[in-house]
Coordinates of C-alpha atoms in Angstrom, one line a residue:
M1 CA 92.8 75.1 20.5
K2 CA 95.9 74.4 22.7
A3 CA 97.4 77.2 24.7
T4 CA 100.6 76.7 22.8
D5 CA 99.0 77.6 19.4
P6 CA 100.7 80.7 18.2
A7 CA 97.4 81.9 16.6
L8 CA 95.7 82.2 19.9
A9 CA 96.9 85.7 20.8
D10 CA 95.5 87.0 17.5
L11 CA 92.2 85.3 18.2
L12 CA 92.1 86.8 21.7
A13 CA 92.9 90.2 20.3
R14 CA 90.6 90.3 17.3
G15 CA 87.7 88.0 18.0
G16 CA 84.3 89.0 19.1
L17 CA 84.0 88.8 22.8
T18 CA 80.8 87.4 24.4
V19 CA 80.4 87.4 28.2
R20 CA 78.9 84.1 29.5
G21 CA 79.2 84.6 33.2
R22 CA 81.2 86.0 36.1
I23 CA 83.9 84.3 38.2
R24 CA 82.5 85.1 41.6
D25 CA 85.5 84.2 43.8
A26 CA 87.8 86.7 42.0
S27 CA 88.8 89.9 44.0
N28 CA 88.4 92.0 40.8
A29 CA 85.8 91.7 38.1
A30 CA 86.6 88.6 36.1
L31 CA 84.3 87.5 33.3
Y32 CA 84.0 84.1 31.8
C33 CA 83.8 84.6 28.0
T34 CA 84.1 83.1 24.6
V35 CA 86.0 84.8 21.7
A36 CA 85.3 83.9 18.1
H37 CA 86.9 85.0 14.8
E38 CA 86.8 83.6 11.3
G39 CA 85.5 80.2 12.3
R40 CA 87.7 79.8 15.4
E41 CA 86.5 80.0 19.0
A42 CA 88.1 79.8 22.4
V43 CA 87.1 80.2 26.0
C44 CA 88.8 83.1 27.9
V45 CA 88.8 85.3 30.9
Y46 CA 88.2 89.0 30.5
K47 CA 89.1 91.4 33.3
P48 CA 88.0 95.0 32.5
V49 CA 90.1 97.8 33.9
A50 CA 86.8 99.3 35.1
G51 CA 86.3 96.4 37.5
E52 CA 89.7 96.6 39.2
Q53 CA 89.7 97.4 43.0
P54 CA 92.0 100.2 44.1
L55 CA 95.2 99.1 45.8
W56 CA 97.4 101.3 48.1
D57 CA 100.7 100.1 46.5
F58 CA 99.8 99.9 42.8
P59 CA 98.5 102.8 40.6
D60 CA 94.8 102.5 39.8
G61 CA 93.9 101.0 36.5
T62 CA 97.1 99.2 35.8
L63 CA 96.5 95.6 36.8
A64 CA 95.4 94.5 33.3
Q65 CA 98.6 95.9 31.8
R66 CA 100.7 94.0 34.4
E67 CA 98.9 90.7 33.5
V68 CA 99.9 91.3 29.8
A69 CA 103.5 92.2 30.8
A70 CA 103.8 89.0 32.8
Y71 CA 102.8 87.1 29.7
E72 CA 105.3 88.9 27.6
V73 CA 108.1 88.1 30.0
S74 CA 107.0 84.5 30.1
E75 CA 107.1 84.3 26.3
A76 CA 110.6 85.8 26.3
T77 CA 111.8 83.0 28.6
G78 CA 110.6 80.4 26.1
W79 CA 109.0 78.5 29.0
G80 CA 105.4 79.4 28.1
L81 CA 104.3 79.6 31.8
V82 CA 101.5 82.1 31.3
P83 CA 98.4 81.5 29.1
P84 CA 98.1 83.7 26.0
T85 CA 97.1 87.2 27.3
V86 CA 96.3 90.4 25.4
L87 CA 95.1 93.9 26.2
R88 CA 91.9 94.8 24.3
E89 CA 88.6 96.5 24.2
G90 CA 85.6 94.5 25.4
P91 CA 82.0 95.0 26.4
Y92 CA 83.0 96.9 29.5
G93 CA 85.9 98.8 28.1
E94 CA 89.6 98.0 27.9
G95 CA 90.8 95.0 29.8
M96 CA 92.9 91.9 29.9
C97 CA 91.8 88.9 27.9
Q98 CA 93.5 85.5 28.7
L99 CA 92.9 82.0 27.4
W100 CA 90.9 79.8 29.8
V101 CA 93.0 76.8 30.8
E102 CA 91.4 73.5 31.9
T103 CA 93.3 71.9 34.8
A104 CA 94.1 68.3 35.7
P105 CA 92.7 68.2 39.3
E106 CA 94.6 65.0 40.1
S107 CA 97.9 66.8 39.9
E108 CA 99.2 67.4 43.4
L109 CA 101.6 70.4 43.8
L110 CA 100.9 71.4 47.4
A111 CA 100.3 69.4 50.6
L112 CA 100.2 69.6 54.3
V113 CA 102.2 66.9 56.0
D114 CA 103.2 65.8 59.5
G115 CA 106.8 66.1 60.7
E116 CA 109.5 68.7 60.4
E117 CA 111.1 67.7 57.1
P118 CA 109.6 67.1 53.7
E119 CA 109.6 63.7 52.1
P120 CA 111.8 63.1 49.0
G121 CA 110.2 64.9 46.0
W122 CA 108.9 67.8 48.1
K123 CA 110.2 71.1 49.3
A124 CA 109.3 72.8 52.6
I125 CA 107.5 76.2 52.6
G126 CA 106.8 76.6 56.3
F127 CA 104.6 75.6 59.1
A128 CA 100.8 76.3 59.1
E129 CA 98.2 76.1 61.8
V130 CA 95.6 73.5 61.0
G131 CA 93.3 73.9 64.0
E132 CA 93.1 72.8 67.6
G133 CA 96.6 74.0 68.3
R134 CA 98.1 71.7 65.7
T135 CA 100.6 72.7 63.0
A136 CA 101.6 70.9 59.8
L137 CA 104.4 71.5 57.3
L138 CA 103.3 73.1 54.1
V139 CA 105.2 71.7 51.2
H140 CA 105.3 72.1 47.4
A141 CA 106.4 69.5 44.8
D142 CA 110.1 69.5 43.8
D143 CA 108.9 70.0 40.3
E144 CA 110.9 71.6 37.4
R145 CA 107.8 73.4 36.2
L146 CA 107.4 75.1 39.6
R147 CA 111.1 75.9 39.7
R148 CA 110.8 77.7 36.4
L149 CA 107.8 79.6 37.7
A150 CA 109.7 80.6 40.8
V151 CA 112.4 82.2 38.6
L152 CA 109.7 84.0 36.5
D153 CA 108.1 85.3 39.7
A154 CA 111.4 86.6 41.0
V155 CA 111.9 88.5 37.7
I156 CA 108.4 90.0 37.6
N157 CA 108.3 90.6 41.4
N158 CA 105.0 88.7 41.9
A159 CA 103.3 89.8 45.1
D160 CA 100.6 87.1 45.1
R161 CA 101.7 83.6 44.0
K162 CA 99.0 81.5 45.6
G163 CA 98.3 77.8 45.2
G164 CA 95.1 78.6 43.3
H165 CA 97.1 80.4 40.7
L166 CA 98.9 77.2 39.6
L167 CA 97.2 75.4 36.8
P168 CA 98.6 71.9 35.8
T169 CA 97.1 70.5 32.6
A170 CA 96.4 67.0 31.3
D171 CA 99.2 67.4 28.7
G172 CA 101.8 67.9 31.5
R173 CA 102.2 71.6 31.2
L174 CA 101.9 74.1 34.1
Y175 CA 100.5 77.6 33.9
G176 CA 100.5 80.5 36.3
I177 CA 97.7 83.0 36.3
D178 CA 96.6 86.2 38.2
H179 CA 99.6 88.5 37.6
G180 CA 97.9 91.8 38.4
V181 CA 100.2 92.6 41.3
T182 CA 103.6 92.3 39.7
F183 CA 106.4 94.6 38.5
N184 CA 106.3 96.9 41.5
A185 CA 109.6 98.9 41.8
E186 CA 109.9 97.9 45.4
N187 CA 110.6 94.3 46.5
K188 CA 107.3 92.6 47.1
L189 CA 107.9 89.0 46.2
R190 CA 105.3 87.0 48.1
T191 CA 104.9 83.4 47.0
L192 CA 104.4 79.8 48.0
L193 CA 107.4 78.7 46.0
W194 CA 110.2 79.3 48.5
G195 CA 111.4 75.7 48.5
W196 CA 114.5 76.6 46.5
A197 CA 115.4 79.8 48.4
G198 CA 119.1 80.2 48.5
E199 CA 119.8 77.3 46.3
P200 CA 121.8 77.7 43.0
L201 CA 119.9 78.5 39.9
T202 CA 119.8 75.7 37.3
P203 CA 122.0 76.1 34.3
E204 CA 118.8 76.4 32.2
A205 CA 117.6 79.3 34.4
V206 CA 120.9 81.1 34.1
E207 CA 120.8 80.8 30.3
V208 CA 117.2 82.1 30.3
L209 CA 118.1 85.0 32.6
Q210 CA 120.9 86.0 30.3
V211 CA 118.4 86.1 27.4
L212 CA 116.1 88.2 29.4
K213 CA 118.9 90.6 30.4
S214 CA 119.7 91.2 26.8
A215 CA 116.0 91.6 25.8
L216 CA 115.4 94.1 28.6
E217 CA 118.3 96.4 27.6
P218 CA 117.2 99.8 26.2
G219 CA 116.3 99.1 22.5
G220 CA 115.6 95.4 23.2
R221 CA 112.3 94.0 22.0
L222 CA 111.0 93.0 25.4
A223 CA 112.0 96.5 26.8
A224 CA 110.0 98.1 24.0
V225 CA 106.9 96.0 24.7
L226 CA 107.1 96.5 28.5
S227 CA 107.5 100.2 28.2
G228 CA 103.9 100.4 27.0
L229 CA 102.7 98.4 29.9
I230 CA 104.6 99.4 33.1
T231 CA 106.4 102.6 34.2
P232 CA 110.0 103.5 33.4
A233 CA 110.9 102.9 37.1
E234 CA 109.3 99.5 37.1
L235 CA 111.1 98.6 33.9
D236 CA 114.4 99.6 35.4
A237 CA 113.6 97.6 38.5
T238 CA 112.9 94.5 36.3
R239 CA 116.3 94.9 34.7
A240 CA 117.9 95.2 38.2
R241 CA 116.2 92.1 39.5
T242 CA 117.2 90.1 36.5
G243 CA 120.8 91.3 36.8
A244 CA 120.8 90.6 40.6
L245 CA 119.7 87.0 40.0
L246 CA 122.6 86.5 37.6
V247 CA 125.1 88.0 40.0
S248 CA 123.9 85.9 43.0
G249 CA 123.4 82.8 40.9
T250 CA 120.8 81.7 43.5
H251 CA 117.1 81.7 44.0
P252 CA 116.0 84.7 46.1
E253 CA 115.3 84.4 49.8
P254 CA 112.6 86.3 51.8
S255 CA 113.6 89.8 52.5
G256 CA 112.0 90.0 55.9
E257 CA 110.6 93.5 54.9
W258 CA 107.4 92.1 53.5
P259 CA 105.2 89.1 54.3
A260 CA 106.8 86.2 52.4
I261 CA 103.7 84.1 51.9
P262 CA 100.4 85.4 50.5
W263 CA 97.1 85.1 52.4
P264 CA 95.2 83.0 52.0
P265 CA 97.9 80.8 50.6
V266 CA 95.6 78.8 48.4

């Protein structure tokens, strides 16, 4: 089944969940699973709340809800940047269940290059040490899909947009994953997608943000959904970030109050 199939969320929520293995490089418990219901089956990732590691700046036991909240905001944009994600009971208790996305490894979205300016088609992130006293310029593709994701990250206040969280697929789509550290009421945007910082938002992004602003108003559908997943203060902060983007009309810039790039970056 394709990630764009509208029946997938129902399958993820209602299907029988079978654990097949563990994703060992994940910082929190992440289980590789299959989910099956009425003759349909899909591969998914199940992250039980019980397997979340405590964080000093996020309330315990809330990362799964934030993953689902990021999916809901993504769906409200119409961009479909986050794989179908639900909150459900599983073999190890309540957790996040998200469709597994197969990537197209030949897609190049990040690179280290010599020189002080990126080549056409690339945007500069910053300089990185590459060993033996050498530095190289870290760049990301000047890609419309990444630019949309940068807008989504600004809305949800993503504190951990790493290169490994970018999943390009063979059909030309791009998905972002690992949204457990999002929606904090304080500004914590930390990302590799700074290439458009300070540049005007595209007309498409402005239109999407206007839709989000309306949906986030008290009584709006998105506000109702998010109210069950994040705190009132975090919902108010999401409204404020969306409004601020519309007022500025530009992509955000690093605040200087928080490390701008996650570590490790990939």
